[in-house]
Short mmCIF file of C-alpha atoms in Angstrom, two decimals:
data_model
loop_
_atom_site.label_atom_id
_atom_site.label_comp_id
_atom_site.label_asym_id
_atom_site.label_seq_id
_atom_site.Cartn_x
_atom_site.Cartn_y
_atom_site.Cartn_z
CA MET A 1108 -15.02 31.21 -5.67
CA PHE A 1109 -17.90 29.17 -7.31
CA PRO A 1110 -20.77 31.50 -8.20
CA ASP A 1111 -23.80 30.97 -6.06
CA LYS A 1112 -27.35 31.24 -7.55
CA HIS A 1113 -27.77 34.74 -6.79
CA THR A 1114 -24.40 35.43 -8.94
CA PHE A 1115 -24.37 35.99 -12.64
CA TYR A 1116 -21.08 36.31 -14.62
CA LYS A 1117 -20.83 37.97 -18.22
CA PRO A 1118 -17.82 38.80 -20.32
CA VAL A 1119 -16.21 42.02 -19.05
CA GLY A 1120 -16.68 44.55 -22.28
CA VAL A 1121 -13.69 45.75 -23.86
CA GLY A 1122 -14.01 49.31 -25.64
CA SER A 1123 -11.50 51.50 -27.51
CA PRO A 1124 -8.24 51.72 -25.79
CA THR A 1125 -7.82 55.04 -24.07
CA GLY A 1126 -4.67 56.21 -21.92
CA TYR A 1127 -2.59 53.50 -23.18
CA LYS A 1128 0.12 54.35 -25.76
CA ASP A 1129 1.53 50.88 -25.89
CA LYS A 1130 -0.47 48.51 -28.06
CA GLU A 1131 1.33 45.36 -26.60
CA MET A 1132 0.06 46.43 -23.31
CA GLU A 1133 -3.50 47.16 -24.62
CA MET A 1134 -3.29 43.54 -26.29
CA ASP A 1135 -2.01 41.78 -22.81
CA LYS A 1136 -5.00 43.25 -21.09
CA ILE A 1137 -7.55 42.04 -23.84
CA ILE A 1138 -6.07 38.67 -23.40
CA LYS A 1139 -6.10 38.43 -19.43
CA THR A 1140 -9.55 39.95 -19.66
CA LEU A 1141 -10.59 37.06 -21.66
CA MET A 1142 -8.77 34.48 -19.55
CA ALA A 1143 -10.54 35.53 -16.59
CA ALA A 1144 -13.94 35.10 -18.13
CA ALA A 1145 -13.17 31.72 -19.50
CA VAL A 1146 -12.20 30.51 -15.89
CA LEU A 1147 -15.12 31.79 -14.49
CA ALA A 1148 -17.60 30.24 -16.93
CA LEU A 1149 -15.80 26.89 -16.62
CA MET A 1150 -16.03 27.23 -12.96
CA SER A 1151 -19.90 27.65 -13.14
CA ALA A 1152 -20.32 24.95 -15.76
CA CYS A 1153 -18.29 22.61 -13.26
CA VAL A 1154 -20.91 23.50 -10.66
CA ARG A 1155 -23.72 22.43 -12.90
CA HIS A 1156 -22.40 19.43 -13.91
CA GLU A 1157 -21.37 18.08 -10.42
CA THR A 1158 -24.81 18.95 -9.05
CA GLU A 1159 -27.08 19.06 -11.92
CA ASP A 1160 -29.41 21.37 -9.83
CA PRO A 1161 -29.34 25.11 -10.54
CA ASP A 1162 -30.77 25.57 -6.97
CA LEU A 1163 -27.61 24.22 -5.19
CA GLY A 1164 -24.96 26.32 -4.08
CA PRO A 1165 -21.23 25.86 -3.49
CA THR A 1166 -21.77 24.73 0.23
CA ASP A 1167 -23.33 21.58 -0.66
CA ASN A 1168 -20.59 19.26 -0.87
CA ILE A 1169 -20.24 15.59 0.08
CA SER A 1170 -18.42 15.33 3.06
CA MET A 1171 -17.42 11.84 4.75
CA PHE A 1172 -17.08 10.83 8.12
CA PRO A 1173 -15.13 7.39 8.87
CA GLN A 1174 -15.76 5.80 12.28
CA MET A 1175 -15.76 2.59 13.82
CA GLU A 1176 -18.72 0.76 14.22
CA ASP A 1177 -17.49 0.30 17.98
CA VAL A 1178 -14.21 0.90 20.04
CA SER A 1179 -12.11 -1.83 18.81
CA ARG A 1180 -9.01 -3.54 19.48
CA SER A 1181 -7.70 -4.30 16.18
CA VAL A 1182 -4.78 -3.35 14.00
CA ILE A 1183 -7.02 -0.03 13.52
CA ASN A 1184 -8.27 0.15 17.27
CA SER A 1185 -10.24 3.59 17.28
CA THR A 1186 -12.29 6.08 15.28
CA LYS A 1187 -9.34 8.22 16.03
CA GLU A 1188 -6.73 5.75 14.55
CA LEU A 1189 -8.65 5.50 11.40
CA GLU A 1190 -6.97 9.18 10.62
CA SER A 1191 -3.51 7.46 10.17
CA HIS A 1192 -4.82 5.30 7.51
CA GLN A 1193 -6.18 6.06 3.65
CA ILE A 1194 -9.59 4.55 3.00
CA GLY A 1195 -10.96 3.53 -0.43
CA VAL A 1196 -14.27 4.94 -1.56
CA PHE A 1197 -16.84 3.79 -3.99
CA GLY A 1198 -20.17 5.49 -4.61
CA TYR A 1199 -22.84 5.91 -7.19
CA LYS A 1200 -25.86 8.27 -7.68
CA SER A 1201 -29.40 7.63 -9.48
CA ALA A 1202 -29.32 9.52 -12.65
CA SER A 1203 -31.86 9.31 -16.18
CA GLY A 1204 -31.39 6.36 -17.78
CA GLY A 1205 -29.40 4.42 -15.08
CA HIS A 1206 -26.65 5.08 -12.61
CA GLN A 1207 -23.61 7.44 -12.08
CA LEU A 1208 -20.26 6.14 -10.66
CA ILE A 1209 -19.05 9.28 -8.90
CA PHE A 1210 -16.25 7.93 -6.69
CA ASP A 1211 -14.37 5.09 -8.23
CA ASN A 1212 -12.03 3.95 -5.58
CA LYS A 1213 -11.59 7.60 -4.39
CA THR A 1214 -8.76 7.84 -1.64
CA LEU A 1215 -10.21 9.41 1.78
CA TYR A 1216 -7.45 11.01 3.89
CA TYR A 1217 -7.39 12.77 6.95
CA ASP A 1218 -5.63 16.11 7.06
CA ALA A 1219 -7.48 18.33 10.20
CA VAL A 1220 -10.56 16.69 8.45
CA TRP A 1221 -11.28 14.13 6.04
CA LYS A 1222 -10.48 15.21 2.68
CA TYR A 1223 -10.25 13.85 -1.04
CA SER A 1224 -9.58 15.20 -4.41
CA GLY A 1225 -12.22 16.57 -6.68
CA THR A 1226 -14.80 17.76 -4.30
CA ARG A 1227 -18.46 16.37 -5.42
CA TYR A 1228 -21.38 18.01 -4.82
CA TRP A 1229 -24.84 16.69 -4.00
CA ASP A 1230 -27.80 16.28 -6.40
CA LYS A 1231 -30.87 16.85 -4.73
CA ARG A 1232 -32.76 14.75 -7.18
CA ALA A 1233 -30.63 11.71 -6.65
CA GLY A 1234 -30.28 8.64 -4.49
CA TYR A 1235 -26.93 7.63 -3.60
CA TRP A 1236 -25.12 4.52 -2.48
CA PHE A 1237 -21.36 4.23 -1.02
CA ALA A 1238 -19.04 1.69 -0.05
CA ALA A 1239 -15.75 1.91 1.42
CA TYR A 1240 -12.83 -0.13 2.82
CA VAL A 1241 -9.76 0.04 4.79
CA PRO A 1242 -6.68 -0.41 4.53
CA PHE A 1243 -6.51 1.38 0.67
CA MET A 1244 -5.59 -1.08 -2.10
CA GLY A 1245 -5.26 -0.70 -5.66
CA THR A 1246 -7.25 -2.02 -8.35
CA SER A 1247 -5.17 -4.53 -9.83
CA GLY A 1248 -2.09 -6.52 -8.85
CA SER A 1249 -0.90 -10.10 -7.42
CA GLY A 1250 -1.67 -9.31 -4.05
CA THR A 1251 -4.79 -8.26 -2.43
CA TYR A 1252 -6.80 -5.70 -4.56
CA VAL A 1253 -10.39 -4.27 -5.03
CA SER A 1254 -12.74 -3.86 -8.12
CA GLU A 1255 -16.26 -2.29 -8.55
CA SER A 1256 -18.59 -4.04 -10.80
CA GLN A 1257 -22.37 -3.12 -12.19
CA THR A 1258 -25.03 -5.22 -13.48
CA GLY A 1259 -28.27 -4.20 -14.78
CA GLY A 1260 -29.34 -1.12 -16.54
CA ALA A 1261 -31.15 1.80 -14.73
CA THR A 1262 -31.72 -0.64 -11.63
CA SER A 1263 -28.36 -1.42 -11.48
CA ASP A 1264 -26.28 -3.56 -8.77
CA HIS A 1265 -22.93 -2.30 -7.66
CA THR A 1266 -20.39 -4.78 -6.37
CA LEU A 1267 -17.48 -4.07 -4.53
CA THR A 1268 -14.85 -7.10 -4.34
CA ILE A 1269 -11.65 -7.59 -2.34
CA HIS A 1270 -9.63 -10.19 -4.07
CA ASN A 1271 -6.89 -12.62 -2.74
CA ILE A 1272 -7.57 -11.98 1.02
CA PRO A 1273 -5.47 -14.54 2.94
CA LYS A 1274 -7.21 -17.13 4.85
CA TRP A 1275 -4.82 -17.42 7.72
CA GLN A 1276 -3.01 -14.32 8.86
CA THR A 1277 -0.71 -13.75 11.96
CA ALA A 1278 -2.00 -11.04 14.07
CA ASP A 1279 1.23 -8.75 13.63
CA GLN A 1280 2.19 -5.33 11.69
CA ASP A 1281 1.66 -6.97 8.49
CA ALA A 1282 -1.94 -8.19 8.84
CA LYS A 1283 -4.56 -7.10 6.61
CA ASP A 1284 -7.28 -6.19 9.14
CA ILE A 1285 -9.86 -5.40 6.44
CA MET A 1286 -13.16 -3.73 7.11
CA THR A 1287 -15.62 -2.19 5.31
CA ALA A 1288 -18.59 0.45 5.57
CA LEU A 1289 -21.83 1.23 3.90
CA SER A 1290 -24.27 4.09 3.41
CA SER A 1291 -26.82 5.04 1.25
CA ASN A 1292 -29.84 7.24 1.15
CA SER A 1293 -31.37 10.46 -0.78
CA ALA A 1294 -29.13 13.45 -1.15
CA ALA A 1295 -32.48 15.23 0.65
CA TRP A 1296 -31.85 13.01 3.58
CA TYR A 1297 -27.96 13.40 3.95
CA LEU A 1298 -28.71 16.98 3.65
CA GLU A 1299 -31.35 17.52 5.94
CA ASN A 1300 -30.67 15.13 8.58
CA ASN A 1301 -26.79 14.97 8.53
CA ALA A 1302 -25.71 18.06 7.05
CA GLY A 1303 -24.52 16.66 3.86
CA VAL A 1304 -22.28 14.07 5.79
CA VAL A 1305 -21.69 10.57 4.72
CA ASP A 1306 -21.20 8.60 8.05
CA LEU A 1307 -19.03 5.51 7.39
CA LYS A 1308 -19.23 2.97 10.15
CA PHE A 1309 -16.75 0.34 9.74
CA ARG A 1310 -16.97 -3.38 10.84
CA HIS A 1311 -14.49 -6.44 10.35
CA ILE A 1312 -15.08 -8.89 7.62
CA LEU A 1313 -12.65 -11.41 9.10
CA SER A 1314 -12.80 -13.50 12.42
CA GLN A 1315 -9.78 -13.92 14.83
CA LEU A 1316 -9.01 -16.90 16.84
CA VAL A 1317 -6.74 -16.28 20.09
CA ILE A 1318 -5.35 -19.24 22.23
CA LYS A 1319 -3.98 -18.37 25.57
CA ALA A 1320 -2.39 -20.90 28.03
CA TYR A 1321 -0.89 -21.17 31.43
CA SER A 1322 0.41 -23.93 33.82
CA VAL A 1323 -0.97 -24.81 37.09
CA SER A 1324 2.31 -27.08 38.05
CA GLU A 1325 4.69 -24.81 39.72
CA GLY A 1326 7.66 -27.64 39.52
CA SER A 1327 7.14 -28.59 35.77
CA GLU A 1328 7.97 -26.64 32.65
CA PHE A 1329 5.59 -26.75 29.77
CA LYS A 1330 6.36 -25.47 26.26
CA VAL A 1331 4.08 -25.68 23.46
CA THR A 1332 5.90 -26.43 20.18
CA GLY A 1333 2.93 -26.84 17.53
CA ILE A 1334 -0.95 -26.14 17.01
CA SER A 1335 -2.62 -27.47 14.09
CA ILE A 1336 -6.66 -26.94 13.73
CA GLY A 1337 -8.90 -29.32 11.86
CA ALA A 1338 -5.77 -32.02 12.76
CA ASN A 1339 -6.81 -34.71 10.17
CA GLN A 1340 -10.57 -35.27 11.69
CA ASN A 1341 -13.04 -36.12 8.70
CA GLY A 1342 -15.95 -34.11 8.54
CA ARG A 1343 -14.34 -30.98 10.12
CA ARG A 1344 -13.44 -28.95 7.56
CA VAL A 1345 -11.18 -25.61 7.93
CA PRO A 1346 -9.91 -23.17 5.50
CA ASP A 1347 -7.04 -24.06 3.78
CA THR A 1348 -3.99 -21.76 3.48
CA GLY A 1349 -4.86 -19.85 0.22
CA SER A 1350 -6.68 -16.89 0.00
CA TYR A 1351 -10.17 -16.13 -1.22
CA ASP A 1352 -12.35 -13.12 -2.41
CA TYR A 1353 -14.99 -11.29 -0.47
CA GLN A 1354 -17.92 -9.51 -2.58
CA LEU A 1355 -20.29 -6.74 -1.19
CA ASN A 1356 -23.32 -5.97 -3.11
CA TYR A 1357 -23.66 -1.91 -1.73
CA THR A 1358 -26.76 -1.89 -3.58
CA SER A 1359 -28.84 -4.18 -1.32
CA GLY A 1360 -26.16 -4.10 1.57
CA SER A 1361 -25.42 -8.09 1.22
CA ALA A 1362 -22.03 -9.97 1.42
CA SER A 1363 -20.99 -13.15 -0.22
CA TYR A 1364 -18.07 -15.22 -0.14
CA SER A 1365 -16.74 -18.56 -0.68
CA VAL A 1366 -13.75 -20.25 1.37
CA GLN A 1367 -12.42 -23.47 0.22
CA ALA A 1368 -12.43 -25.99 3.15
CA ASN A 1369 -9.39 -28.38 3.99
CA SER A 1370 -9.91 -31.88 5.41
CA TYR A 1371 -6.25 -32.06 6.65
CA GLY A 1372 -5.54 -29.57 9.28
CA VAL A 1373 -3.69 -26.46 9.36
CA GLU A 1374 -0.74 -25.42 11.13
CA ILE A 1375 -1.56 -22.25 13.28
CA LEU A 1376 1.84 -22.65 15.33
CA THR A 1377 5.01 -23.97 14.41
CA ASP A 1378 6.92 -23.16 17.85
CA GLY A 1379 6.00 -21.65 21.19
CA ALA A 1380 7.39 -20.38 24.28
CA LYS A 1381 7.46 -21.37 27.80
CA ILE A 1382 4.18 -21.41 29.41
CA PRO A 1383 3.79 -19.36 32.58
CA TYR A 1384 2.54 -20.88 36.22
CA LEU A 1385 -0.38 -19.30 37.55
CA ASN A 1386 -1.86 -20.22 40.64
CA ASP A 1387 -3.87 -17.25 41.34
CA THR A 1388 -7.33 -17.78 39.39
CA ASP A 1389 -7.95 -13.97 39.02
CA LYS A 1390 -4.60 -13.59 37.15
CA LYS A 1391 -5.23 -16.59 34.73
CA ALA A 1392 -7.10 -14.38 32.09
CA ALA A 1393 -4.56 -11.35 32.26
CA GLN A 1394 -1.12 -13.06 32.63
CA SER A 1395 -1.48 -16.43 30.50
CA LEU A 1396 0.57 -16.73 27.42
CA ILE A 1397 -0.81 -15.96 24.13
CA VAL A 1398 0.27 -18.89 21.94
CA SER A 1399 -1.30 -18.34 18.89
CA HIS A 1400 -3.34 -15.00 17.49
CA LYS A 1401 -4.75 -15.45 14.18
CA LEU A 1402 -7.06 -13.70 11.81
CA VAL A 1403 -8.98 -16.12 9.81
CA ALA A 1404 -11.85 -16.12 6.78
CA PRO A 1405 -15.16 -16.79 8.49
CA PHE A 1406 -16.16 -20.42 7.83
CA ILE A 1407 -18.63 -23.26 9.01
CA SER A 1408 -16.69 -26.54 9.78
CA ASP A 1409 -19.24 -29.04 7.66
CA ALA A 1410 -22.63 -28.88 5.85
CA THR A 1411 -24.83 -29.04 8.91
CA GLY A 1412 -22.74 -26.74 11.09
CA THR A 1413 -22.77 -29.04 14.13
CA GLU A 1414 -19.52 -30.84 14.07
CA LYS A 1415 -17.34 -29.17 16.42
CA ILE A 1416 -13.86 -27.83 15.32
CA PRO A 1417 -10.71 -29.76 16.88
CA ILE A 1418 -7.09 -28.66 17.49
CA THR A 1419 -3.98 -30.72 18.45
CA VAL A 1420 -1.52 -29.24 20.69
CA SER A 1421 2.22 -30.81 20.44
CA TYR A 1422 4.24 -29.62 23.61
CA THR A 1423 6.94 -30.83 25.93
CA GLN A 1424 7.57 -31.11 29.48
CA ASP A 1425 10.63 -30.15 31.21
CA GLY A 1426 12.46 -30.65 27.95
CA TYR A 1427 11.16 -33.86 27.00
CA GLU A 1428 8.42 -34.34 23.71
CA GLN A 1429 4.88 -35.61 24.78
CA ASN A 1430 2.15 -37.11 22.92
CA PRO A 1431 0.29 -34.79 21.04
CA VAL A 1432 -3.25 -34.10 22.38
CA THR A 1433 -6.42 -33.16 20.42
CA ILE A 1434 -9.08 -31.14 22.16
CA SER A 1435 -12.28 -29.62 20.92
CA LEU A 1436 -12.48 -25.70 20.36
CA GLY A 1437 -16.30 -26.49 21.17
CA ILE A 1438 -17.23 -24.53 18.26
CA SER A 1439 -18.56 -25.43 14.59
CA GLN A 1440 -18.19 -22.23 12.70
CA MET A 1441 -16.27 -18.78 12.92
CA GLU A 1442 -18.28 -15.56 12.05
CA GLN A 1443 -17.05 -12.44 10.68
CA SER A 1444 -16.41 -9.54 13.06
CA LYS A 1445 -16.40 -12.01 16.24
CA THR A 1446 -13.47 -13.24 18.32
CA TYR A 1447 -13.00 -16.63 19.50
CA LEU A 1448 -10.99 -17.12 22.78
CA LEU A 1449 -9.35 -20.14 24.09
CA TYR A 1450 -7.67 -20.93 27.60
CA ILE A 1451 -5.55 -24.17 27.69
CA GLU A 1452 -4.61 -25.23 30.97
CA PHE A 1453 -1.50 -27.62 31.47
CA LYS A 1454 -0.84 -29.85 34.46
CA ASP A 1455 1.82 -32.51 35.52
CA SER A 1456 -0.88 -35.13 36.28
CA GLY A 1457 -3.93 -36.92 34.94
CA ASN A 1458 -5.07 -35.36 31.53
CA LYS A 1459 -2.17 -33.05 31.00
CA ILE A 1460 -3.89 -30.68 28.69
CA SER A 1461 -7.31 -29.32 29.24
CA ALA A 1462 -9.30 -26.50 27.38
CA LEU A 1463 -11.71 -24.46 28.97
CA ASP A 1464 -14.79 -23.33 27.45
CA ILE A 1465 -14.14 -21.24 24.39
CA GLN A 1466 -15.31 -17.60 24.70
CA THR A 1467 -17.25 -15.92 21.81
CA ILE A 1468 -16.99 -12.16 22.13
CA ALA A 1469 -17.39 -9.17 19.85
CA TRP A 1470 -14.22 -8.36 18.16
CA THR A 1471 -14.44 -4.68 19.76
CA ASP A 1472 -13.93 -6.22 23.23
CA VAL A 1473 -10.18 -5.78 24.71
CA ILE A 1474 -8.93 -9.39 25.12
CA VAL A 1475 -5.12 -8.63 24.37
CA ASP A 1476 -2.68 -6.82 26.44
CA ASP A 1477 0.46 -8.06 25.15
CA SER A 1478 2.58 -5.15 23.64
CA ASN A 1479 4.39 -7.71 21.48
CA PHE A 1480 1.15 -7.79 19.26
CA HIS A 1481 0.81 -4.67 17.35
CA ASN A 1482 -2.30 -2.90 18.37
CA TRP A 1483 -3.97 -6.08 19.39
#
C-alpha cells in the first residue's frame, strides 16, 4: 500500500544478533529488512513524483469513463459496446516551465472497469488536457496510425493527428469508424465535481452516405449495376479514392483536415442486387434495399458550397441494360458526424428513376436494419 500523508516510514533498526547461532540466517534477515525498506522508499517517492503534492493521498488517481455522445448505430453503437474496444489516450498537464506529457498513446481497456497500466495521480495545482480516439492504433506504419506533436513552450499547443484515413470506406466489419473525444479542466475541478473521473464523450469524425432503392412497378425487375458520385460534372468535386490526415488540436479543441477533391467521379457501387417491389408507402423506408452504404471524409463540393452533388445510376430492367441516369443528391457538402440518406424510386414508365429529397440526420439515428451490415 502506498503511504498516505499521515504515515511515515523509516528504516528498520538492526541491532546485535540475539537468538541466532547461524550467521547466514542473520545476514539473510538483514538483507530482507533493507530490501523492504528500499521498496517502501521507492513507493513513497513514486507517489510524490506522480502527484507532486504532499497533500495528495493514494486514492486521487486519474480515472476515465468513455461514452458515446449519444446512442449510436455505427461500428461502435453504444457506450456498452465501447467496452469491447481498446481506446488510445493522449494527455498532458501544466507544469513549471511548460507542459508535461503524461499519457502518450496510453491503451485504455475494459476489465469490469476502465483501466490502463501505470496509474497516474492528480496534481491539484495543475491543469489537464486529454484527447482520446477509437479504435486503437499504433504510432507508425503504412496504414492508419496516430501521432502527437507539441508546439510552443510554456503555452504549448498539443495536436493529435490520425494519419492515412481512407476517404471512402464500405460500411462493413473492416471499416474504421473513427471517433474522438476531448476533455480539459483543472485537477481541482475533476476532483471536486467528477470524483476524479475524466468523461470521454466520443463523436464520429466521418460522414456516412446511405442510398436505398425500391420499385413501384410490380411487373418489372430492376437491378442497380453501378453508382458513381461526382459523375464527371465540372465544378462539383468529391473526395478521391486516396486517404487524408485529421488533426485535432486538443489544447484549443479545434480540428483541421484537407481532403483532396476529384472532378471525375468516384465509383461507390460496381454491382448490386434486385430492387424490391414495394407498393405500400409505409413499408418503403423499412424494406427498401440498401444499394450503397459508405463512410466518407467530410467535404464541400465547390469553393462556394452551393453546387449540388450529382450521382449517376447504372441499372438493368428485366435483364436489359438501360441508359444511366444522373440525379442530384440535393446537397453541396457532407459534414462530420452526420448521415445522408437518399431513397431512389424505380418505375417502368416516364422518368424511370427519381430521387426523393435526401435526408440529413444525426449519425446516431437508427437508419439501417439490414443484418448483412456489421452493426450498422
